[in-house]
Coordinates of C-alpha atoms and ligand atoms in Angstrom, one line a residue:
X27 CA -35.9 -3.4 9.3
X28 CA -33.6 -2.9 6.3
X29 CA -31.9 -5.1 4.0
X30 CA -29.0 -3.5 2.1
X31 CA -27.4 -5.6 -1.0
X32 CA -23.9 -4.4 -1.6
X33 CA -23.0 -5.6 -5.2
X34 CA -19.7 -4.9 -7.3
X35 CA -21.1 -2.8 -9.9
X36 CA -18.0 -3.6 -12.7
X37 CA -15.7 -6.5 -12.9
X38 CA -14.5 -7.1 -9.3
X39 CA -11.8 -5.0 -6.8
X40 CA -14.8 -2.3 -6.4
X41 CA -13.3 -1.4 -2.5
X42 CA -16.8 -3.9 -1.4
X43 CA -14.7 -4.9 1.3
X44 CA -14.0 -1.5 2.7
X45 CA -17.3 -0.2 1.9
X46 CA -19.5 -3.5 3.8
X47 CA -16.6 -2.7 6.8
X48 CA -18.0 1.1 6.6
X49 CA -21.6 0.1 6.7
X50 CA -21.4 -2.8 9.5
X51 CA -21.3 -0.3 11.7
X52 CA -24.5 -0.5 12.5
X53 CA -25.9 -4.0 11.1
X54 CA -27.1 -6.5 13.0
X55 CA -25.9 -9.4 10.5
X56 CA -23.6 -9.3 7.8
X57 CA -23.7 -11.9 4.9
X58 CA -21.9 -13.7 2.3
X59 CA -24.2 -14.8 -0.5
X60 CA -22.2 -16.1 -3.5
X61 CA -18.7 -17.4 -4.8
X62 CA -16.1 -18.4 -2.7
X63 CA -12.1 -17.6 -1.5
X64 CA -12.0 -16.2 -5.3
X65 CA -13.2 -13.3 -3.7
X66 CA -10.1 -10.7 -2.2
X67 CA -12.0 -8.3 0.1
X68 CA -9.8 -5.5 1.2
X69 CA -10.4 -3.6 4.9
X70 CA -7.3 -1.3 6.5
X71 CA -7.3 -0.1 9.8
X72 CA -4.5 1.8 10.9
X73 CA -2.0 -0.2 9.8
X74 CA -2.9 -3.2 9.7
X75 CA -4.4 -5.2 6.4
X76 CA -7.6 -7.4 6.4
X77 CA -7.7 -9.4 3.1
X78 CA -11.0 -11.8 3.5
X79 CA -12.0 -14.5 1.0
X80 CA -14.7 -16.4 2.6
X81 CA -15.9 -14.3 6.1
X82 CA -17.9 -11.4 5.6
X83 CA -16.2 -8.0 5.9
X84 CA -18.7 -7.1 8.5
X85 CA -16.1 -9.6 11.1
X86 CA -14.2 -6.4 12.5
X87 CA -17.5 -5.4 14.2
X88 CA -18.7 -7.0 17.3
X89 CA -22.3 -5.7 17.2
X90 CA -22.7 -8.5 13.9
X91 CA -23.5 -12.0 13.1
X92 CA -21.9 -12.9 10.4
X93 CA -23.4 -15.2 7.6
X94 CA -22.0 -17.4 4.9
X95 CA -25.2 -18.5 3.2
X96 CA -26.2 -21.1 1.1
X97 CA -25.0 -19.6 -2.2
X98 CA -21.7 -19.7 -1.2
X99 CA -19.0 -22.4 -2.0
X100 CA -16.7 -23.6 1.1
X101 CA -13.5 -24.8 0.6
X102 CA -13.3 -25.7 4.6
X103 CA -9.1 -25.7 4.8
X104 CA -9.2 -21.6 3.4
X105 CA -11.9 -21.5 5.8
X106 CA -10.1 -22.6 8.5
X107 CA -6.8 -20.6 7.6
X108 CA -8.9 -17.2 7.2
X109 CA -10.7 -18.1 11.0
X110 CA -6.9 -18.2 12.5
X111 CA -5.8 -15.6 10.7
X112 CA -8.5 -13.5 12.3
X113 CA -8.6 -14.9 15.9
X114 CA -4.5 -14.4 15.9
X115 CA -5.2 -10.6 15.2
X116 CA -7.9 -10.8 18.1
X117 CA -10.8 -11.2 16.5
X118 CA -13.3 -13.3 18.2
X119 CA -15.3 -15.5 16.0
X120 CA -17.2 -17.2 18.9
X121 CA -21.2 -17.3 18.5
X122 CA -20.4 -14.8 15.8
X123 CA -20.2 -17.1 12.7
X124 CA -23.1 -18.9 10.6
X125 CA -22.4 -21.1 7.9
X126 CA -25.4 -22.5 6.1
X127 CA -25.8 -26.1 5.9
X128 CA -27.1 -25.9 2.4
X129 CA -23.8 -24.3 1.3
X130 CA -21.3 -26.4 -1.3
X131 CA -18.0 -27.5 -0.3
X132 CA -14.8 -27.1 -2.3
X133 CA -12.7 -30.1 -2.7
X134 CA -9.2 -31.0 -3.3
X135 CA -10.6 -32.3 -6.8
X136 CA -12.4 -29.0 -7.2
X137 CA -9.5 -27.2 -7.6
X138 CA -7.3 -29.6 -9.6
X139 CA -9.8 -29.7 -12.2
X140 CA -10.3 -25.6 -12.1
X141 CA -6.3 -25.7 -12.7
X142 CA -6.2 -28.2 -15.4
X143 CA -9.3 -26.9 -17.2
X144 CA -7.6 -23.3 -17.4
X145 CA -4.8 -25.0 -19.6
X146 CA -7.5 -25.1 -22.3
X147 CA -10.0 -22.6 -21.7
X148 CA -8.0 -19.5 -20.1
X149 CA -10.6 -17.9 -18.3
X150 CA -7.8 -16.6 -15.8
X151 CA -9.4 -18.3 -13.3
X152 CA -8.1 -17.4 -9.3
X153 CA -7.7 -21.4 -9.5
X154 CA -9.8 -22.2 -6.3
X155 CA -11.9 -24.3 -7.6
X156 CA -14.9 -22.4 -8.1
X157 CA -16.7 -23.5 -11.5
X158 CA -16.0 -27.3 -11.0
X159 CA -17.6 -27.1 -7.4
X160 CA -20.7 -24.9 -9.0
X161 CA -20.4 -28.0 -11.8
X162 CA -21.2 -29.9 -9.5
X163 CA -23.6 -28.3 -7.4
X164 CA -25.8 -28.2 -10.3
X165 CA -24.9 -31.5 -11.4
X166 CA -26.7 -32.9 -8.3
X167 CA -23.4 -34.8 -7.1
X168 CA -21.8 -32.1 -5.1
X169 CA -21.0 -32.3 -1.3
X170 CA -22.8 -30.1 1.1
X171 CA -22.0 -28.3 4.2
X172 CA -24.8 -30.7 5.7
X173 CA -23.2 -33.8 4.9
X174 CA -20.4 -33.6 7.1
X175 CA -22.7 -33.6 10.4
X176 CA -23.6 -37.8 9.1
X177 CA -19.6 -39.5 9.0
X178 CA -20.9 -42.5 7.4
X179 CA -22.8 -41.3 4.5
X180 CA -20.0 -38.7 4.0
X181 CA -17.5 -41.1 3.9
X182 CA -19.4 -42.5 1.1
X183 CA -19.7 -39.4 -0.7
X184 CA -16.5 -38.7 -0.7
X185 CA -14.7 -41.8 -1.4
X186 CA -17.7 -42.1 -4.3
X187 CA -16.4 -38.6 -5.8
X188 CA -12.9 -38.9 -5.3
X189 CA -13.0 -42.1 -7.1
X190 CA -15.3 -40.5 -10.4
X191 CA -12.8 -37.5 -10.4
X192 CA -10.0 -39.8 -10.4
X193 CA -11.1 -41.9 -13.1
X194 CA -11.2 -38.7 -15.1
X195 CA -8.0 -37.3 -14.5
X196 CA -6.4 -40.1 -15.6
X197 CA -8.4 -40.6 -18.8
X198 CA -8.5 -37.2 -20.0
X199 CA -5.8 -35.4 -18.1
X200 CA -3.2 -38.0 -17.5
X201 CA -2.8 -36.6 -14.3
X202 CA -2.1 -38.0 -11.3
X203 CA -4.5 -39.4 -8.8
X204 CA -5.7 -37.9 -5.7
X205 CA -4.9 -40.3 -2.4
X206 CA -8.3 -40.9 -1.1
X207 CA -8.0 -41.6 2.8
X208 CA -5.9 -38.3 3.0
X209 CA -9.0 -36.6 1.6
X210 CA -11.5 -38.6 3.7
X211 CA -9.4 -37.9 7.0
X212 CA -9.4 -34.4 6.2
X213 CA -12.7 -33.4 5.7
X214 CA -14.1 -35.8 8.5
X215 CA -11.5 -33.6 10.5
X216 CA -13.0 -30.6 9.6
X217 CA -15.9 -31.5 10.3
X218 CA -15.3 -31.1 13.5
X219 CA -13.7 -28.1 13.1
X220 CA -16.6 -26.7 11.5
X221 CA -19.2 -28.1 13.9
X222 CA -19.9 -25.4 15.9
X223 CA -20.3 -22.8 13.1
X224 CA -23.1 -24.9 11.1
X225 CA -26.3 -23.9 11.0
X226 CA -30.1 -23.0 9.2
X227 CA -28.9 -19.9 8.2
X228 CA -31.8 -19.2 5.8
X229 CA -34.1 -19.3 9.2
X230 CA -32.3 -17.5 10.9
X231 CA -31.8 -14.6 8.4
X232 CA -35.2 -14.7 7.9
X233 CA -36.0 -14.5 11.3
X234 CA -33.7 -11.2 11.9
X235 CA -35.4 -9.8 8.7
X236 CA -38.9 -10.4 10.3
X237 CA -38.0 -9.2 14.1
X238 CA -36.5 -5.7 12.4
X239 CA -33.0 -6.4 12.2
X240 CA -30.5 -4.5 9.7
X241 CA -29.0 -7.1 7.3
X242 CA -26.3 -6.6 4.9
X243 CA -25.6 -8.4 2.2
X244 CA -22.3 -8.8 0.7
X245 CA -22.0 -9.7 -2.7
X246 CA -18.5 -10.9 -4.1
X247 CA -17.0 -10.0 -7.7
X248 CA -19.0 -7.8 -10.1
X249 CA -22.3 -7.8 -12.1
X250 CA -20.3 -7.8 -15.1
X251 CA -18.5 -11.3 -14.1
X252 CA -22.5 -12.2 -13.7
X253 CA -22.5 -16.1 -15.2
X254 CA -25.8 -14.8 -16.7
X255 CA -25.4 -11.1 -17.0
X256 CA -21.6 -11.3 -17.9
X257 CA -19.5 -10.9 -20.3
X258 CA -19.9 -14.7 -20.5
X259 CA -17.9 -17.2 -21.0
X260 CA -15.0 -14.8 -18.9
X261 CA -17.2 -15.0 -16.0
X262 CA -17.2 -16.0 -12.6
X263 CA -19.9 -19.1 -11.8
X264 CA -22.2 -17.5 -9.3
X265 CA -24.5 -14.8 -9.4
X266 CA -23.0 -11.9 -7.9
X267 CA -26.2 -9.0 -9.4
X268 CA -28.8 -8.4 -6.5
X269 CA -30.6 -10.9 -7.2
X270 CA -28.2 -13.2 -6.3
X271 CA -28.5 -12.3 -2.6
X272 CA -32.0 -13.9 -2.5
X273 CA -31.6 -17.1 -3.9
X274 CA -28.2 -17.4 -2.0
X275 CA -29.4 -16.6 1.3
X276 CA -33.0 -17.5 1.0
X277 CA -34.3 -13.8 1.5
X278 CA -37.5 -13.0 -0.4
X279 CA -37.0 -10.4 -3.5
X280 CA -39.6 -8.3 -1.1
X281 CA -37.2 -8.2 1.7
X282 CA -34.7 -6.1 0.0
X283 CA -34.9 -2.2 1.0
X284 CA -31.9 -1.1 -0.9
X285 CA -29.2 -1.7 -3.6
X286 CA -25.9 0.0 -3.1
X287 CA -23.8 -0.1 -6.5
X288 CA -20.0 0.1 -5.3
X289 CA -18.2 1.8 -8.4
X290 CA -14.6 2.3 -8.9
X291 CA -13.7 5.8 -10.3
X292 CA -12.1 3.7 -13.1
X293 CA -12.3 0.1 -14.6
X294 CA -10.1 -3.0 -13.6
X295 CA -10.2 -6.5 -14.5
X296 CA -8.3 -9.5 -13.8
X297 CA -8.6 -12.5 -15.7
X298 CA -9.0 -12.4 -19.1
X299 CA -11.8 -11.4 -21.3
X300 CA -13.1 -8.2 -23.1
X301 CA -12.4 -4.7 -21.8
X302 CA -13.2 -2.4 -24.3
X303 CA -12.3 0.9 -22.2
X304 CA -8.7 -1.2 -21.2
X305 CA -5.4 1.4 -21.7
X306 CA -2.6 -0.9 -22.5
X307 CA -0.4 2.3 -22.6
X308 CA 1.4 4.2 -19.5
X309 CA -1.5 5.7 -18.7
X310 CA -2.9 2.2 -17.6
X311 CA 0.3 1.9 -16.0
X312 CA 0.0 5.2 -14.1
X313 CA -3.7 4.0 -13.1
X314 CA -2.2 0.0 -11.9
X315 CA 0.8 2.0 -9.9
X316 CA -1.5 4.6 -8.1
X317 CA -4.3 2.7 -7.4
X318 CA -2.3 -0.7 -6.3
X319 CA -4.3 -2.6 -8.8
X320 CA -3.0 -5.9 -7.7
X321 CA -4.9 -8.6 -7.2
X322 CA -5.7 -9.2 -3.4
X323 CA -6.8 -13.0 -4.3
X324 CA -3.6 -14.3 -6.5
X325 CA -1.5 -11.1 -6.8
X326 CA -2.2 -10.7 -10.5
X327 CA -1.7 -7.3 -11.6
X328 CA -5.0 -5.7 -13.0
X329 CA -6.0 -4.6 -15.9
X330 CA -6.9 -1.1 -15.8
X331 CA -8.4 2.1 -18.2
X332 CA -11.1 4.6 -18.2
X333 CA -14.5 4.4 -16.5
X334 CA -16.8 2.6 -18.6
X335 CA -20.1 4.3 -18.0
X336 CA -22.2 2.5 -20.5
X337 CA -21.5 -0.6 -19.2
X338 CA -22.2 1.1 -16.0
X339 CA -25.8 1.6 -17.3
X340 CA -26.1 -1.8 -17.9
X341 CA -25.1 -3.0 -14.3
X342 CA -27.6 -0.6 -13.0
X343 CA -30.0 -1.8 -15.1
X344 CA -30.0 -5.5 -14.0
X345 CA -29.2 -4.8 -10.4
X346 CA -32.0 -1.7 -10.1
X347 CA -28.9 0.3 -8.0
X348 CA -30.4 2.8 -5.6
X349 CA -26.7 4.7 -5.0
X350 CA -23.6 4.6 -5.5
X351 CA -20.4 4.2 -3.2
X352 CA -17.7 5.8 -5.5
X353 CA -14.5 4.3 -4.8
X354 CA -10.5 4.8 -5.2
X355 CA -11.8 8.6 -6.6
X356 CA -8.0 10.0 -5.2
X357 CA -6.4 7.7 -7.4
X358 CA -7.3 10.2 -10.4
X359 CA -6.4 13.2 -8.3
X360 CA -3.2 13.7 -10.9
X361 CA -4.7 13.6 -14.1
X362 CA -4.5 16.4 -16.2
X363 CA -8.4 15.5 -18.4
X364 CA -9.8 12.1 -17.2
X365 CA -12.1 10.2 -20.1
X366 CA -15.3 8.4 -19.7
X367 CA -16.6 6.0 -22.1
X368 CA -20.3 7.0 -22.8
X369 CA -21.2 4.3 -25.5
X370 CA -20.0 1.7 -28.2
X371 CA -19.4 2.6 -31.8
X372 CA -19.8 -0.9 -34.0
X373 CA -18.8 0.1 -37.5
X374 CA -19.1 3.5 -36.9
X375 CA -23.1 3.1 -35.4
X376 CA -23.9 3.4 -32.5
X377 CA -24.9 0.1 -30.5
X378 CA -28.6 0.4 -28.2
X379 CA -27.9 -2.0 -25.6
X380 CA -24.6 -3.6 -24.2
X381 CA -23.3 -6.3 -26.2
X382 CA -24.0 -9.6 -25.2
X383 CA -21.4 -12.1 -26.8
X384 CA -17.8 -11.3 -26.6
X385 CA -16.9 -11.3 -29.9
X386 CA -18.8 -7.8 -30.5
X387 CA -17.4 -7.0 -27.5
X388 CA -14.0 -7.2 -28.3
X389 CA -14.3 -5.2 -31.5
X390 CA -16.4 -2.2 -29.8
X391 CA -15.2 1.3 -30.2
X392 CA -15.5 3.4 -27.3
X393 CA -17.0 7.0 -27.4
X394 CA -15.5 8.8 -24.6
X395 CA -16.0 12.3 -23.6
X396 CA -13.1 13.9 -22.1
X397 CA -13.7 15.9 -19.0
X398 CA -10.8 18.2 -17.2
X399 CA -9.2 16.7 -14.1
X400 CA -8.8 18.3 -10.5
X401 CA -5.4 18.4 -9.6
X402 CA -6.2 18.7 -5.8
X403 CA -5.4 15.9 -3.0
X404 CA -9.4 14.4 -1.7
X405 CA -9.5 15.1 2.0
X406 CA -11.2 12.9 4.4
X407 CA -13.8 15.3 6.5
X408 CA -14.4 17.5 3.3
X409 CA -18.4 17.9 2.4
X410 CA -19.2 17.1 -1.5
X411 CA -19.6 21.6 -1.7
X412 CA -15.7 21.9 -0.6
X413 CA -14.6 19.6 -3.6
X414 CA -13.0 20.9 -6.9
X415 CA -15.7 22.1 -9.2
X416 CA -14.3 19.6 -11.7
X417 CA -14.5 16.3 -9.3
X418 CA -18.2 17.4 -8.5
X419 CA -18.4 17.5 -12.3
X420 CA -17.2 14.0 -12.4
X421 CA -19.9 12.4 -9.8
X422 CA -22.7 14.2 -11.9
X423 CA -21.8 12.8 -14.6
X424 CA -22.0 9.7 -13.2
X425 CA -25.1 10.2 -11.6
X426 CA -26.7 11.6 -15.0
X427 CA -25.4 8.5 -17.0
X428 CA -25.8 5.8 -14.5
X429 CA -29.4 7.3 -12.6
X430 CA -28.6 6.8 -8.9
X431 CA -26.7 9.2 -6.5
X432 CA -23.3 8.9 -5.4
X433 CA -23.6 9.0 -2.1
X434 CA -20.3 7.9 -0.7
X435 CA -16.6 8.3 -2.2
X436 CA -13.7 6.5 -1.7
X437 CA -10.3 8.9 -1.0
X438 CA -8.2 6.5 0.4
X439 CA -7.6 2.7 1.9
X440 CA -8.2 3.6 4.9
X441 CA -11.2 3.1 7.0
X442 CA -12.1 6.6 7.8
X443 CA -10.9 7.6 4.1
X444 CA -14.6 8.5 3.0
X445 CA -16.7 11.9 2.1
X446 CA -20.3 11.2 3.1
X447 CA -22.5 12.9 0.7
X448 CA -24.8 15.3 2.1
X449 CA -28.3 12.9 1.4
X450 CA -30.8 16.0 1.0
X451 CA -28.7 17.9 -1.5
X452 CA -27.0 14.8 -3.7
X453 CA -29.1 12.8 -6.3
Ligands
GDP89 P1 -13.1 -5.8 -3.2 O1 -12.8 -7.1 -3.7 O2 -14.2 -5.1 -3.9 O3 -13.4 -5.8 -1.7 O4 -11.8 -4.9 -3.4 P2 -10.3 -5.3 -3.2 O5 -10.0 -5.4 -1.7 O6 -9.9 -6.5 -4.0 O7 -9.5 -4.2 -3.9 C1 -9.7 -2.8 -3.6 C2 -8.4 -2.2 -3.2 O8 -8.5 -0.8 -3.1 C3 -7.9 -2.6 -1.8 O9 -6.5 -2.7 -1.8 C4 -8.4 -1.5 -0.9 O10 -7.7 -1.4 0.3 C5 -8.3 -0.3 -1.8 N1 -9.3 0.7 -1.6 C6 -10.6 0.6 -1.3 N2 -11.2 1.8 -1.4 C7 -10.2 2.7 -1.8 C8 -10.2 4.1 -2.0 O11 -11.2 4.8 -2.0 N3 -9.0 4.6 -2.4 C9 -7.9 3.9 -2.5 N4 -6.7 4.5 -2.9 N5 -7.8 2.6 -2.3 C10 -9.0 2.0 -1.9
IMO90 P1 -13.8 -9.9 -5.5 O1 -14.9 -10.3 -4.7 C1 -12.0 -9.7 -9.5 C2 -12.4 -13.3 -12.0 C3 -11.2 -14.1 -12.3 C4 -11.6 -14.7 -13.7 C5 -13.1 -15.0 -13.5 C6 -13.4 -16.4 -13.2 O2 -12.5 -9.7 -4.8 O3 -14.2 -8.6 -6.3 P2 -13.2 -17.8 -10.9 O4 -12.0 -18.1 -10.1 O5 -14.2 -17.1 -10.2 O6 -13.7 -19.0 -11.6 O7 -12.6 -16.8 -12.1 O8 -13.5 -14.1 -12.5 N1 -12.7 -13.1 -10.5 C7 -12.5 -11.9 -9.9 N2 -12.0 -10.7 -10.4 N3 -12.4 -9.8 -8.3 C8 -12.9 -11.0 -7.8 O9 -13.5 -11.1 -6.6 C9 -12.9 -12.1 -8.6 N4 -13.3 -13.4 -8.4 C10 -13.1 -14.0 -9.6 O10 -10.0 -13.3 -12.3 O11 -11.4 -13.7 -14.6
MG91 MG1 -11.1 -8.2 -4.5

């Protein structure tokens, strides 16, 4: 009986994908508890490219159920797109999918609104519609996943929101108006698409947590695009910490058994919003180009720069992370001295805790220590004694600053591109 939260420990692009793929080996459900298709979640095998933004990266494996819980927002048409994707690679979805009935849908409005909003607030939103549909959720006016199994009242609903979103297009945005039956016909014909995926999904995870079932919950983004935790307002609008995984599934906070931190050996963000560790310099560029930072969402190319292990501290702080998957560690397997930020210099003193408001943020000075690089190509079968003395330097430093083990790491895309730690000896 286990339940395993897999949360993006920085801003996002962690290698979560790959590393819930790795660990659905042997879970009995697999689940999706926040955001939506702003998510990009990355799984290679062979060659072949899984990019999912709404199933759970558990899919690949027939021995799991996978989940897409209450917390989540649907947009049903990327839903449907990412389904055929997946069957036309082979992948049988039958009896395997779960979509709460509690869950939010995405609507054409949705991400209209996400795109015109961004003209003003540049967030570097992934445009899908996210924070108007969570608007709305909270609102107490948004459409659920539930609604679509009654065609009358949904009709109503939708014809009802599609007329309020209208009326403020015009009169704020001057833009033009959605065509209302389109939208109706739509979504009464997924509906039916959907049908036979809807369900209680917080009974039935419950039920699989109480009859001893391994669950694994996948969290999407990263703590520090936490809407509360964040470095807010450049923020997702979800809670992707640990604790989002109970109120968007409807687990108990007792029934989680473990945290596992995904960390990537270095820092990325898309979007905009303060980075204080960022290298706008060709080693940035050296980091983007070896690492493929790209995102797997829109395509943007990432922001990249040095691991930023006090902010690091922070993410383990407010999701209590029990280990660490260390990820995309052979992407610094050419650097003469790699640098890790260690704290935040504000007017030359030290700051205690990590900022929250962006405007100290942006003006942080990072201290960085500089430790020696390895210079030696990661192999996959290698135990954590064979590596480089330096790269074994590098984990414990991670493990002294952060306070949790690494017990995976990341050498490579590919599915079978990871060194299991030796559990007794690391930590
Ligand atoms: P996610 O959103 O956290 O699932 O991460 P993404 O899929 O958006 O981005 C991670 C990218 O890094 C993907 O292209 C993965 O295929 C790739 N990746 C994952 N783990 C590793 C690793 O250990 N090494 C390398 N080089 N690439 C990795
Ligand atoms: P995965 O799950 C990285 C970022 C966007 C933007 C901010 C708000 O693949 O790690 P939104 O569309 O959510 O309203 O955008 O959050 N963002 C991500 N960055 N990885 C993601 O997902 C992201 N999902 C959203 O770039 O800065
Ligand atoms: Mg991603």
């Amino acid at each position: 009986m286990s339940v395993r939260v897999v949360i993006g420990a920085q801003w996002g692009d962690e290698g979560k994908g790959k590393v819930v793929d790795m660990f659905a080996e042997e879970a009995d459900v697999v689940a999706r508890y926040q955001g939506g298709a702003n998510a990009g979640h990355t799984i290679v095998v062979g060659d072949r490219k899984y990019v999912l933004h709404l199933i759970p990266s558990g899919i690949l494996h027939d021995n799991t159920v996978c989940v897409i819980g209450n917390g989540v927002v649907i947009d049903p048409a990327a839903l449907m797109e990412e389904i055929e994707l997946l069957k036309s690679f082979g992948v049988s979805i039958e009896g395997r999918l779960k979509i709460s009935h509690k869950a939010h849908l995405i609507m054409p409005y949705h991400k209209l609104l996400d795109q015109l909003t961004e003209r003003e607030q540049k967030i570097g939103t992934t445009g899908r519609g996210i924070g108007p549909s969570y608007i709305d959720k909270y609102n107490r006016s948004g459409i659920r996943i539930v609604d679509l199994l009654d065609r009358v009242r949904l009709e109503e609903q939708l014809r009802e929101g599609i007329r309020q979103k209208n009326d403020w297009f015009r009169k704020v945005y001057d833009a033009p108006e959605l065509d209302v039956e389109k939208i109706v016909a739509e979504y009464l014909d997924f509906d039916q698409q959907m049908d036979d995926y809807i369900t209680d999904t917080t009974s039935f995870i419950n039920e699989a947590w109480r009859s001893g079932k391994t669950i694994l919950a996948e969290g999407a983004q990263g703590a520090l695009l936490d809407i509360d935790h964040g470095t807010y307002p450049f923020v997702t609008s979800s809670s992707p910490t640990s604790g989002g995984a109970c109120t968007g599934l409807g687990l108990p906070p007792t029934a989680i058994t473990k945290v596992t931190g995904i960390v990537k050996a270095y820092c990325t963000r898309v979007g905009a919003g303060p980075f204080p560790t960022e290298l706008e310099d060709e080693t940035g560029e050296k980091l983007r180009a070896l690492g493929a930072e790209f995102g797997a969402t829109t395509g943007r190319p990432r922001r990249c720069g040095w691991l930023d292990l006090f902010a690091l501290r922070y993410s383990a702080m407010i999701n209590g992370i029990d280990e660490i998957v260390l990820t995309k560690l052979d992407v610094l397997n050419d650097f003469e001295e790699i640098k890790v930020c260690t704290g935040y210099n504000v007017n030359g003193e030290p700051v205690k805790y990590f900022p929250s408001d962006c405007g100290t943020l942006e003006k942080v000075e990072p201290i960085y220590e500089t430790l020696p690089g390895w210079n030696y190509e990661l192999r996959s079968g290698e135990s954590f004694d064979d590596l480089p003395s330096e790269t074994r330097n590098y984990i414990r430093k991670i493990e002294e600053e952060v306070g949790a083990p690494v017990r995976y790491l990341g050498i490579g895309p590919g599915r079978d591109e990871i060194i299991v730690g030796d559990l007794e000896k690391v930590g």
